[in-house]
Amino acid sequence: MRKFLVAGNWKMNGDTARNRELVAGIIAGSKPSETVEVLVCPPFPYLAAVAEQAGDSHVMVGSQNVSEHESGAYTGETAPAMLRDVGCTYAIVGHSERRTLYGETDDQVAAKYRAALDAGLTPILCIGETLEEREAMQTESVCSRQLSAVVAATGIEAFASAVIAYEPVWAIGTGLTATPEQAQDVHLHIRSMLSAENAEVAAGVQILYGGSMKGENAPGLLTMPDIDGGLIGGASLKSADFLAIVEAAVEVAGS
Ligand code: PGA
């Protein structure tokens, strides 16, 4: 059985005091669970402090990006091993904001994915279509292209312990959410693609939905058979909002 993963992508938000309060609230307001995993992805300067605060609680810590290089002359970059060193266990790769604002290509995302995995981090690979692409009926082909680039570079076995986040770009930070059926269709497409390569690996991959997920729409999304959690931006910045999604996952898992 796949577990749910509820992951907060804080993006470029927070400060020391607010982070402490948020993490304390999440730890206090959720429980270690066999069925629901909880992850927070703070900005780089706060990763070590948040990892220390999370300690051996059930709350895990990940980064929002990672370098594809191991070490060396890459000013401004952060190596996967450094993230492990400060207590991260996950790294988001290929978020649409990285692709759009910083020009990350499919090949670069694949290299980051491989580098994260090689350092012992679990990569969360983000894929998803823009509004224009959805309207042009290209949702599946865009997701296929973004996913194939990584599968081709790493091999299907590299997905045995990975996470994919389907994030329709038109739903990110807009308040628009894919309906549970729209999201499920794409999640199923993603799992079927992987399944054509290796059914066992495909059955184990956690596929998260991201794009204006919140407490109100989480139950409908999480009830879908191929939606295994959420990558949450806006609603991850207040513990009550984030915990409402964790709670929804706990309820769906138990029902
Ligand atoms: P949102 O962001 O929940 O604010 O739409 C999701 C994301 O970008 O990961």
PDB file of N, CA and C and ligand atoms in Angstrom, residues 9 11 95-97 126 167 171-176 210-213 231-235, ligand 1:
ATOM      1  N   ASN A   9       5.659  23.186   0.385  1.00  0.00           N
ATOM      2  CA  ASN A   9       6.681  23.920  -0.364  1.00  0.00           C
ATOM      3  C   ASN A   9       6.547  25.387   0.036  1.00  0.00           C
ATOM      4  N   LYS A  11       8.344  27.842  -0.596  1.00  0.00           N
ATOM      5  CA  LYS A  11       8.862  28.812  -1.584  1.00  0.00           C
ATOM      6  C   LYS A  11       9.720  29.853  -0.870  1.00  0.00           C
ATOM      7  N   HIS A  95      10.509  22.118 -10.287  1.00  0.00           N
ATOM      8  CA  HIS A  95       9.277  22.879 -10.036  1.00  0.00           C
ATOM      9  C   HIS A  95       9.035  23.827 -11.206  1.00  0.00           C
ATOM     10  N   SER A  96       7.776  24.063 -11.537  1.00  0.00           N
ATOM     11  CA  SER A  96       7.483  24.887 -12.727  1.00  0.00           C
ATOM     12  C   SER A  96       8.061  26.297 -12.589  1.00  0.00           C
ATOM     13  N   GLU A  97       8.186  26.801 -11.346  1.00  0.00           N
ATOM     14  CA  GLU A  97       8.790  28.136 -11.194  1.00  0.00           C
ATOM     15  C   GLU A  97      10.276  28.096 -11.553  1.00  0.00           C
ATOM     16  N   CYS A 126       8.686  17.424 -10.240  1.00  0.00           N
ATOM     17  CA  CYS A 126       7.456  18.163 -10.592  1.00  0.00           C
ATOM     18  C   CYS A 126       7.275  18.197 -12.105  1.00  0.00           C
ATOM     19  N   GLU A 167       1.685  18.998 -11.121  1.00  0.00           N
ATOM     20  CA  GLU A 167       1.277  20.349 -10.763  1.00  0.00           C
ATOM     21  C   GLU A 167       0.882  21.124 -12.018  1.00  0.00           C
ATOM     22  N   ALA A 171      -2.896  26.020 -12.054  1.00  0.00           N
ATOM     23  CA  ALA A 171      -3.533  25.891 -10.740  1.00  0.00           C
ATOM     24  C   ALA A 171      -2.616  26.343  -9.609  1.00  0.00           C
ATOM     25  N   ILE A 172      -1.349  26.650  -9.933  1.00  0.00           N
ATOM     26  CA  ILE A 172      -0.384  26.991  -8.874  1.00  0.00           C
ATOM     27  C   ILE A 172      -0.565  28.441  -8.443  1.00  0.00           C
ATOM     28  N   GLY A 173      -0.924  28.616  -7.179  1.00  0.00           N
ATOM     29  CA  GLY A 173      -1.034  29.946  -6.598  1.00  0.00           C
ATOM     30  C   GLY A 173      -2.165  30.782  -7.168  1.00  0.00           C
ATOM     31  N   THR A 174      -3.061  30.167  -7.921  1.00  0.00           N
ATOM     32  CA  THR A 174      -4.118  30.925  -8.589  1.00  0.00           C
ATOM     33  C   THR A 174      -5.466  30.774  -7.901  1.00  0.00           C
ATOM     34  N   GLY A 175      -5.565  29.801  -6.999  1.00  0.00           N
ATOM     35  CA  GLY A 175      -6.858  29.509  -6.391  1.00  0.00           C
ATOM     36  C   GLY A 175      -7.683  28.565  -7.253  1.00  0.00           C
ATOM     37  N   LEU A 176      -7.248  28.353  -8.499  1.00  0.00           N
ATOM     38  CA  LEU A 176      -7.924  27.364  -9.354  1.00  0.00           C
ATOM     39  C   LEU A 176      -7.334  26.001  -9.034  1.00  0.00           C
ATOM     40  N   GLY A 210      -0.379  18.950  -6.926  1.00  0.00           N
ATOM     41  CA  GLY A 210      -0.054  20.292  -6.423  1.00  0.00           C
ATOM     42  C   GLY A 210      -0.743  21.348  -7.256  1.00  0.00           C
ATOM     43  N   GLY A 211      -1.243  22.382  -6.599  1.00  0.00           N
ATOM     44  CA  GLY A 211      -1.929  23.473  -7.295  1.00  0.00           C
ATOM     45  C   GLY A 211      -3.155  23.872  -6.514  1.00  0.00           C
ATOM     46  N   SER A 212      -2.956  24.870  -5.613  1.00  0.00           N
ATOM     47  CA  SER A 212      -4.056  25.401  -4.787  1.00  0.00           C
ATOM     48  C   SER A 212      -4.778  24.308  -3.999  1.00  0.00           C
ATOM     49  N   MET A 213      -4.011  23.339  -3.498  1.00  0.00           N
ATOM     50  CA  MET A 213      -4.650  22.355  -2.611  1.00  0.00           C
ATOM     51  C   MET A 213      -4.847  22.994  -1.242  1.00  0.00           C
ATOM     52  N   LEU A 231       1.540  18.438  -2.882  1.00  0.00           N
ATOM     53  CA  LEU A 231       2.647  19.386  -2.735  1.00  0.00           C
ATOM     54  C   LEU A 231       1.973  20.737  -2.605  1.00  0.00           C
ATOM     55  N   ILE A 232       2.132  21.327  -1.436  1.00  0.00           N
ATOM     56  CA  ILE A 232       1.280  22.452  -1.065  1.00  0.00           C
ATOM     57  C   ILE A 232       2.099  23.716  -0.884  1.00  0.00           C
ATOM     58  N   GLY A 233       1.720  24.772  -1.597  1.00  0.00           N
ATOM     59  CA  GLY A 233       2.415  26.045  -1.493  1.00  0.00           C
ATOM     60  C   GLY A 233       1.732  26.942  -0.475  1.00  0.00           C
ATOM     61  N   GLY A 234       0.816  27.764  -0.955  1.00  0.00           N
ATOM     62  CA  GLY A 234       0.163  28.764  -0.107  1.00  0.00           C
ATOM     63  C   GLY A 234      -0.369  28.219   1.208  1.00  0.00           C
ATOM     64  N   ALA A 235      -1.037  27.074   1.145  1.00  0.00           N
ATOM     65  CA  ALA A 235      -1.660  26.527   2.359  1.00  0.00           C
ATOM     66  C   ALA A 235      -0.664  25.797   3.261  1.00  0.00           C
TER      67      ALA A 235
HETATM   68  P1  PGA B   1       0.075  26.432  -4.374  1.00  0.00           P
HETATM   69  O1  PGA B   1       1.555  25.976  -4.836  1.00  0.00           O
HETATM   70  O2  PGA B   1      -0.405  25.384  -3.401  1.00  0.00           O
HETATM   71  O3  PGA B   1       0.265  27.765  -3.728  1.00  0.00           O
HETATM   72  O4  PGA B   1      -0.766  26.479  -5.607  1.00  0.00           O
HETATM   73  C1  PGA B   1       1.870  24.639  -5.098  1.00  0.00           C
HETATM   74  C2  PGA B   1       3.279  24.526  -5.599  1.00  0.00           C
HETATM   75  O5  PGA B   1       3.733  25.383  -6.359  1.00  0.00           O
HETATM   76  O6  PGA B   1       4.000  23.565  -5.233  1.00  0.00           O
END
